[in-house]
Tab-separated table of C-alpha atoms in Angstrom:
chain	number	residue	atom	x	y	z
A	25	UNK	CA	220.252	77.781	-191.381
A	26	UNK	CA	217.640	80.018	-192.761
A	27	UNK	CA	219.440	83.653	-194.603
A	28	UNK	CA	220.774	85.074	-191.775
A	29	UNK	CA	219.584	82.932	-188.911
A	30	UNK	CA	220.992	79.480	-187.223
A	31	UNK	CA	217.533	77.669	-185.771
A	32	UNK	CA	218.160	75.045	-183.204
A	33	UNK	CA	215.787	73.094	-181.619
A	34	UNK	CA	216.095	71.741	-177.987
A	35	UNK	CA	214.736	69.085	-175.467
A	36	UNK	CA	214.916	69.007	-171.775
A	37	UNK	CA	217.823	66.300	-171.316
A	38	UNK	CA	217.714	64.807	-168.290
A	39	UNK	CA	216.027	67.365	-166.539
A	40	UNK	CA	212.136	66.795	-166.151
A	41	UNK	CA	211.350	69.665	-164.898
A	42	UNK	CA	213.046	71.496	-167.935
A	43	UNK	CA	211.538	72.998	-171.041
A	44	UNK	CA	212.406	72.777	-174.760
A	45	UNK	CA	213.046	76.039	-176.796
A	46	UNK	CA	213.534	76.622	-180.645
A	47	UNK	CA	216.418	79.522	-181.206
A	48	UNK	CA	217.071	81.355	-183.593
A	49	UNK	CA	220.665	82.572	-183.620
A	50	UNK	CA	222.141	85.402	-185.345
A	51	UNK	CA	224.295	83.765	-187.708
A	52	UNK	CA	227.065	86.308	-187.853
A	53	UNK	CA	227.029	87.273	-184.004
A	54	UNK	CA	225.876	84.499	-182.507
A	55	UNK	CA	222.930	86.512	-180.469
A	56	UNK	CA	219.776	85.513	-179.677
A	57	UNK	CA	217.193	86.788	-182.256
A	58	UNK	CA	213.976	85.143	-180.301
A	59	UNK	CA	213.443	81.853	-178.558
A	60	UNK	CA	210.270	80.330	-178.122
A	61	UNK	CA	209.264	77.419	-175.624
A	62	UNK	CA	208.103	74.065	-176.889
A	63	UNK	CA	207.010	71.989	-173.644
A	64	UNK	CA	209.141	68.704	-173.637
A	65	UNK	CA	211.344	70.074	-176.600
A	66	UNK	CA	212.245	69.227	-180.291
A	67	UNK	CA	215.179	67.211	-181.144
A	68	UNK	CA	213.336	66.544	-184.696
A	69	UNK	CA	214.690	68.013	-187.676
A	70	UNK	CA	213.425	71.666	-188.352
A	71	UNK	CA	211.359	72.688	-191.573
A	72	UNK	CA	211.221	75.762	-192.943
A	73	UNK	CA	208.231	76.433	-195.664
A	74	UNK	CA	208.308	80.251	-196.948
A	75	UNK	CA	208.164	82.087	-193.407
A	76	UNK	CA	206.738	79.121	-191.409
A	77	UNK	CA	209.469	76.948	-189.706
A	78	UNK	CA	207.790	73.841	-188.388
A	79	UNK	CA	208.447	71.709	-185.384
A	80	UNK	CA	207.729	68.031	-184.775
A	81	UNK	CA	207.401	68.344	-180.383
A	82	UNK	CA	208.302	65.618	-178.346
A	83	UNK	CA	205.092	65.820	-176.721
A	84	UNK	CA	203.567	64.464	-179.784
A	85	UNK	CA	202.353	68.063	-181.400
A	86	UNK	CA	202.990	69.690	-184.578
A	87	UNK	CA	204.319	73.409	-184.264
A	88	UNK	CA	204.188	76.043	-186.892
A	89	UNK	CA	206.105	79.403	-185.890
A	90	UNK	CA	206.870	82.988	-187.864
A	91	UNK	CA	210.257	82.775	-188.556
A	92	UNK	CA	210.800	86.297	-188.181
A	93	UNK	CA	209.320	86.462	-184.904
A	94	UNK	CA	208.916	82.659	-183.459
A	95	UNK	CA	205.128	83.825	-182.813
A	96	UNK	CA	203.182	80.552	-182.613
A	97	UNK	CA	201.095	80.188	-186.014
A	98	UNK	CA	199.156	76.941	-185.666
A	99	UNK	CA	199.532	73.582	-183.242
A	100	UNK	CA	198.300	70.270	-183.941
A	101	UNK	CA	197.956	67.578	-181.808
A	102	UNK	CA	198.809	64.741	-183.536
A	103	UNK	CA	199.637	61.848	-180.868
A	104	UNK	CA	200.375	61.121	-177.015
A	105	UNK	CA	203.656	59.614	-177.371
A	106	UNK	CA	205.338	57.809	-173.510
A	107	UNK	CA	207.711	60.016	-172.230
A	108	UNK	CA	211.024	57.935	-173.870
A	109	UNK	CA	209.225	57.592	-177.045
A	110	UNK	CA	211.483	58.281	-180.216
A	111	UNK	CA	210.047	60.893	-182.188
A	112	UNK	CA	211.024	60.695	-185.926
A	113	UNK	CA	211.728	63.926	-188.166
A	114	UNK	CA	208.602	64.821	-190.655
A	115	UNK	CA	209.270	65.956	-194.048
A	116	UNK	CA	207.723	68.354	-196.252
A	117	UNK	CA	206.599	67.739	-199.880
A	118	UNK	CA	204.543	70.532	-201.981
A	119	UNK	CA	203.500	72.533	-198.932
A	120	UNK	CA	201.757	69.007	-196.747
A	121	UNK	CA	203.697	68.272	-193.490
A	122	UNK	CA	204.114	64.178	-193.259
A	123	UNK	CA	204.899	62.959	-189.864
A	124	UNK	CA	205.100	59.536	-188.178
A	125	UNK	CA	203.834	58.698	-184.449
A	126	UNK	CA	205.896	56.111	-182.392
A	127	UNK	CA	202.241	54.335	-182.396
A	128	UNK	CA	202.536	53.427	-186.513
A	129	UNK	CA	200.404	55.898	-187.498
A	130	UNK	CA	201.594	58.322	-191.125
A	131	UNK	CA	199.609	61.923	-190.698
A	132	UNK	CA	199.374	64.192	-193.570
A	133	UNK	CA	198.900	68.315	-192.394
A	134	UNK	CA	198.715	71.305	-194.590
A	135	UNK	CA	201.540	73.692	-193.700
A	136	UNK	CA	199.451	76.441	-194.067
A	137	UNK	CA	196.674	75.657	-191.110
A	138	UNK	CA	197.793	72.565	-189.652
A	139	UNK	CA	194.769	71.089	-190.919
A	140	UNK	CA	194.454	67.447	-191.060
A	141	UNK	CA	194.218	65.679	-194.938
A	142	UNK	CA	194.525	61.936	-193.729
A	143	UNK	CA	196.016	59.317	-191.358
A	144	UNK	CA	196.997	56.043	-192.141
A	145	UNK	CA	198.014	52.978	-189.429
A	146	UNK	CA	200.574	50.734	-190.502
A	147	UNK	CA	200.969	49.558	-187.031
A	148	UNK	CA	201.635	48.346	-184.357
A	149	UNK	CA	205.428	49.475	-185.914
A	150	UNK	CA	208.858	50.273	-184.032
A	151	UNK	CA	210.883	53.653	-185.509
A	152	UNK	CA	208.828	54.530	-188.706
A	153	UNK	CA	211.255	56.626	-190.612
A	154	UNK	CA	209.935	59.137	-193.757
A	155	UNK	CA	211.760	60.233	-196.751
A	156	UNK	CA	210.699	61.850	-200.047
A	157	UNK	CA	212.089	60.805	-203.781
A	158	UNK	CA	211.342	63.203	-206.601
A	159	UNK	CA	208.447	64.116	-204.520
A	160	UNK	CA	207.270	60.729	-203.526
A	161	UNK	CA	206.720	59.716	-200.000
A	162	UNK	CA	208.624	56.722	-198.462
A	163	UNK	CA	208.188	55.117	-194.915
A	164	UNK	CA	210.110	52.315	-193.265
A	165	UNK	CA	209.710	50.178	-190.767
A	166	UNK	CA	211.295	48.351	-187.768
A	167	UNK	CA	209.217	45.311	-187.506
A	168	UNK	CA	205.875	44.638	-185.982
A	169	UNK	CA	202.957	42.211	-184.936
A	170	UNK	CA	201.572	43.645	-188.488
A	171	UNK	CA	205.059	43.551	-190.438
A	172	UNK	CA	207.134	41.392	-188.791
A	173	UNK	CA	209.648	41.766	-191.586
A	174	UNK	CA	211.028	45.241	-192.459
A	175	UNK	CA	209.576	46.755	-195.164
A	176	UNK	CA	209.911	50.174	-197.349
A	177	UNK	CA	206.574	51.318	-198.137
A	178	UNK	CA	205.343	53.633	-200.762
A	179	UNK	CA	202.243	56.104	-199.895
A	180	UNK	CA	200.028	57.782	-201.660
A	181	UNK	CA	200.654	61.707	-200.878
A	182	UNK	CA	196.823	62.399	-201.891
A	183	UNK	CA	195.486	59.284	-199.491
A	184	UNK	CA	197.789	57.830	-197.474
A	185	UNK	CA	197.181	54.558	-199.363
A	186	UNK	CA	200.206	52.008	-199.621
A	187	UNK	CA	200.977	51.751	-203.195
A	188	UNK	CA	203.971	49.799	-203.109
A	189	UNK	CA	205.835	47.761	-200.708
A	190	UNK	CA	209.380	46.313	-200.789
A	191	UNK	CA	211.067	43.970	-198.122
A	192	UNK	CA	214.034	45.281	-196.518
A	193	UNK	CA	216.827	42.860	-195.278
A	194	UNK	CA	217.657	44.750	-191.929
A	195	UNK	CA	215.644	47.016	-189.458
A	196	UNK	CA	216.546	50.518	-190.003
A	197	UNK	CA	218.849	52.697	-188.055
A	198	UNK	CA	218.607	56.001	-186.606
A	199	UNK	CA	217.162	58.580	-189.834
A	200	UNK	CA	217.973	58.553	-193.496
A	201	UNK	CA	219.024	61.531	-195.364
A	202	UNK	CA	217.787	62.527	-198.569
A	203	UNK	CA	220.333	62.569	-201.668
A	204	UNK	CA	219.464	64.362	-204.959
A	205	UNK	CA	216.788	61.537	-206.509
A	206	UNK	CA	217.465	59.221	-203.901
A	207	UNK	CA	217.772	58.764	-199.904
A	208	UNK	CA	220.457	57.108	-198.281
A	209	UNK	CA	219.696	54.601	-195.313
A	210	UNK	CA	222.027	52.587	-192.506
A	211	UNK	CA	220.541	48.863	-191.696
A	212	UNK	CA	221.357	46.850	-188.391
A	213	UNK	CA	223.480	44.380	-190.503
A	214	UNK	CA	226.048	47.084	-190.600
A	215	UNK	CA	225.498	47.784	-194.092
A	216	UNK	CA	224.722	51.370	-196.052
A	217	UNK	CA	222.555	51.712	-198.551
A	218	UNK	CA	221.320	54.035	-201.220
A	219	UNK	CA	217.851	53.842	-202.601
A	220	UNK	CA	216.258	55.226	-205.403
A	221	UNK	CA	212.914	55.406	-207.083
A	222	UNK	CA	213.347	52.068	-208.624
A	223	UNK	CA	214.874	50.215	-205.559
A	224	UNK	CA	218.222	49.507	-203.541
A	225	UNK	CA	221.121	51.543	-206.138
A	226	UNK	CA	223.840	50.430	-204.052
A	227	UNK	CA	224.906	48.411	-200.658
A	228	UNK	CA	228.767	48.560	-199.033
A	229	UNK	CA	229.399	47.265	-195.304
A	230	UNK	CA	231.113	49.075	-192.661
A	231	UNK	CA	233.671	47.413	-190.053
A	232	UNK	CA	230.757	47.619	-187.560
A	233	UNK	CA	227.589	48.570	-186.226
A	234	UNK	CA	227.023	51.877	-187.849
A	235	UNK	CA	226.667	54.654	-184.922
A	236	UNK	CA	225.897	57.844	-186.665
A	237	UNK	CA	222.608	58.944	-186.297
A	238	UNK	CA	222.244	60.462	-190.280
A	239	UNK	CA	224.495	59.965	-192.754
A	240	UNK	CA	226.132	62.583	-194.062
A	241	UNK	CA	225.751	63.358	-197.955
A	242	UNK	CA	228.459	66.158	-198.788
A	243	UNK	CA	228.871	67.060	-202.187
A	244	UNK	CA	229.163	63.286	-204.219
A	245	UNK	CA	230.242	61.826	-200.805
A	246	UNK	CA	228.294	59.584	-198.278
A	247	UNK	CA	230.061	59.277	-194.627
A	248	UNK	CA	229.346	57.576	-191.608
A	249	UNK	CA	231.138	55.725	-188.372
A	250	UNK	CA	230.815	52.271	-186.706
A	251	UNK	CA	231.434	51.151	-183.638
A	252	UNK	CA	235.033	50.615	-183.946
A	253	UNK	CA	235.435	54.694	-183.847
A	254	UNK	CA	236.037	54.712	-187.877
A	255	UNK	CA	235.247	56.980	-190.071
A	256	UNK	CA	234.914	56.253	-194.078
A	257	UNK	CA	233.210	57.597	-196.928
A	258	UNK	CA	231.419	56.074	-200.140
A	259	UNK	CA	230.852	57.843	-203.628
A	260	UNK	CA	227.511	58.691	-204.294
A	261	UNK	CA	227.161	58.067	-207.516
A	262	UNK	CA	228.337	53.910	-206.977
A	263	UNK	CA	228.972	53.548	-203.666
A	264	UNK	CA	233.248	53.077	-204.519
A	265	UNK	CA	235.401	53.460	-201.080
A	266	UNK	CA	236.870	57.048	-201.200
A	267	UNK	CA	238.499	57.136	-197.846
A	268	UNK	CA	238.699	56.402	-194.158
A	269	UNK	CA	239.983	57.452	-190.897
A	270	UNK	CA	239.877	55.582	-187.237
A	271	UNK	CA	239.291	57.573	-183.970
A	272	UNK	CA	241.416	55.966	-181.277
A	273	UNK	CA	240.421	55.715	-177.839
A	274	UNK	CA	237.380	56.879	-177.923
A	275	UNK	CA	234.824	57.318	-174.764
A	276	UNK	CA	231.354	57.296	-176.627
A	277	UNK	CA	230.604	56.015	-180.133
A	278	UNK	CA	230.197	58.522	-183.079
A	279	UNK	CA	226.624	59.600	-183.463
A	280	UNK	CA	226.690	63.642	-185.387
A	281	UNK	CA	228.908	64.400	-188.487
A	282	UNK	CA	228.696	67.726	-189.670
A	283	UNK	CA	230.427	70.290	-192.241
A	284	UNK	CA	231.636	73.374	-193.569
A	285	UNK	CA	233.445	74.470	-196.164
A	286	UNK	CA	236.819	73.103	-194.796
A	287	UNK	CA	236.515	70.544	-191.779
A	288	UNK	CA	234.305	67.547	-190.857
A	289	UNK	CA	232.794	67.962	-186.922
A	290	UNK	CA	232.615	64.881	-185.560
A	291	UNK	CA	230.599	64.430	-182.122
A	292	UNK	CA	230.498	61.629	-179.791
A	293	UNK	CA	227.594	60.621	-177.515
A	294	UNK	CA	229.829	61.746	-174.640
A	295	UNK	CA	229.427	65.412	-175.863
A	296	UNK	CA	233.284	65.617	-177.487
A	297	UNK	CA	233.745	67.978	-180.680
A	298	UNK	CA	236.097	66.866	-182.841
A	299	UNK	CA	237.362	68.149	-186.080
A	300	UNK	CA	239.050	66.820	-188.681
A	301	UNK	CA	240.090	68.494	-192.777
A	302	UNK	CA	238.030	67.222	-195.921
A	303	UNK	CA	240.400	65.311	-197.803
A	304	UNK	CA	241.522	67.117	-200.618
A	305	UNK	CA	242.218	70.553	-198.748
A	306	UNK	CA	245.839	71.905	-197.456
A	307	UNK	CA	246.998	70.911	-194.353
A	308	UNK	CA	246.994	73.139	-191.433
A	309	UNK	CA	248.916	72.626	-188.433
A	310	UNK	CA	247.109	71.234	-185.192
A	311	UNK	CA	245.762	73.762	-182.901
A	312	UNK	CA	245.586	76.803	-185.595
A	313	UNK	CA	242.506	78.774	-186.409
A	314	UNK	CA	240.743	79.324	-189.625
A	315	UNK	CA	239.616	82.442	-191.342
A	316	UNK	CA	236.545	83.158	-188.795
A	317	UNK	CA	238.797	82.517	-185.661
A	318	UNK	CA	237.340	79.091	-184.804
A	319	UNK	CA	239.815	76.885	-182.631
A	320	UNK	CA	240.259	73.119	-184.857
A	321	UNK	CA	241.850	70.221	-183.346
A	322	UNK	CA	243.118	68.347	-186.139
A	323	UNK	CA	242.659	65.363	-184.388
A	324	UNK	CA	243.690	62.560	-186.667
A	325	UNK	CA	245.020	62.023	-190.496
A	326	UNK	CA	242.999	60.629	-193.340
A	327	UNK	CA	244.050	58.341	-195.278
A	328	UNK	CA	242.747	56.774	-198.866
A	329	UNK	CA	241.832	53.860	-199.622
């Protein structure tokens, strides 16, 4: 969401002879304000730096377009991924695009130009993830010939130099998402973990292998869902159990949470939409609309722990 616009980025599916498109949605209609094609697609997370919205492509290329306009600004090459590669979201820190290539490699490009500062190989790795604290930049690993343990490394922003490097006790799943002065990370041994400048802040377990393919941080709350089709959220601040709820009979495992003011939308890998209220609201009766007119299926109860 950028003012008045909704940007979504897109692959091609299952469909190779498809093309990827960035939209840009009017937020209040729901009308197309421009699309613009992007080869094999973008299912990375979006960037937005002043009136440059950047684009990490599937095809291995870096993608800077006018946000007013979706008028290409600059493209950079910056690997030649195989065609089921996983392509892991870049971040932006003081106007330098950071993004990771499913060969190991960290490159650092200007926002402005696309030009290249520096590239460093940590590699041969599996699913390099990136995250920023208080500026800093943060890469884990899956394991490697190199690493064969898991590690969190610290670069420099300046050289791509390691500067620090802690162990981590599980390979990393799916994307972390950034929280305040801290990021927050789900590990294969089913456990969730919050990390801060000075190391691991807190660590709870879930009832199973964690599905979701972010966490989501909403207001002092981190939540998430296993593979048993529950739900639960942690505080923040310590990581205390604030409350759970189990999806029955599920099809597909829980990989998107989202929010607004009001519900939680909870999506499956299936394609089902659920929704369900934010603790703490009033009740509404199943199958009623909210202020805008959007249909909610209320589709279970929370309860607390």
């Amino acid at each position: 969401m950028s003012g008045s616009l909704v940007l979504v980025g897109t692959d091609r599916g299952t469909d190779p002879a498809a093309d990827g498109h960035i939209y840009a949605f009017e937020a209040a209609t729901g009308q197309v304000v421009w699309k613009s094609p992007m080869g094999t697609g973008v299912s990375t997370d979006l960037l937005l730096d002043g009136f440059r919205l950047i684009a990490y492509g599937a095809n291995g290329e870096l993608f800077a377009l006018d946000l007013r306009s979706g008028k290409p600004l600059w493209t950079k090459k910056i690997d030649d991924p195989g065609s089921d590669n996983y392509m892991p979201s870049p971040v932006l820190i003081d106007h330098t695009v950071f993004a990771a290539t499913p060969g190991g490699s960290v490159v650092a490009v200007q926002s402005r130009d696309g030009a290249s500062l520096w590239r460093t190989q940590l590699g041969p790795c599996r699913d390099l993830q990136l995250a920023s604290i208080n500026s800093g930049l943060y890469v884990m690993n899956s394991g490697n010939v190199v690493y064969s343990d898991k590690y969190l490394f610290r670069l420099s922003r300046s050289s791509g130099q390691i500067t620090k490097r802690d162990k981590l006790p599980a390979s990393l799943s799916f994307t972390p998402s950034e929280a305040a002065d801290s990021f927050v990370i789900q590990l294969s041994d089913h456990t969730l973990r919050r990390i801060g400048i000075n190391g691991i802040l807190w660590t709870v377990k879930a009832g199973g292998e964690l599905t979701t393919h972010q966490p989501l941080v909403l207001q002092n709350q981190v939540i998430v869902a296993d593979a048993t089709g529950k739900i639960a959220a942690w505080r923040l601040e310590d990581g205390a159990p604030q409350w759970s709820t189990v999806f029955k009979d599920l099809k597909a495992p829980i990989t998107t949470i989202g929010a607004d003011s009001e519900m939680l939308y909870v999506g499956t890998q299936d394609g089902t939409l659920q929704a369900i209220r934010i603790p703490g609201l009033p009740a509404k009766e199943p199958g009623s609309k909210d202020s805008r007119g959007r249909f909610k299926k209320l589709s279970s109860e929370l309860k607390r722990d």
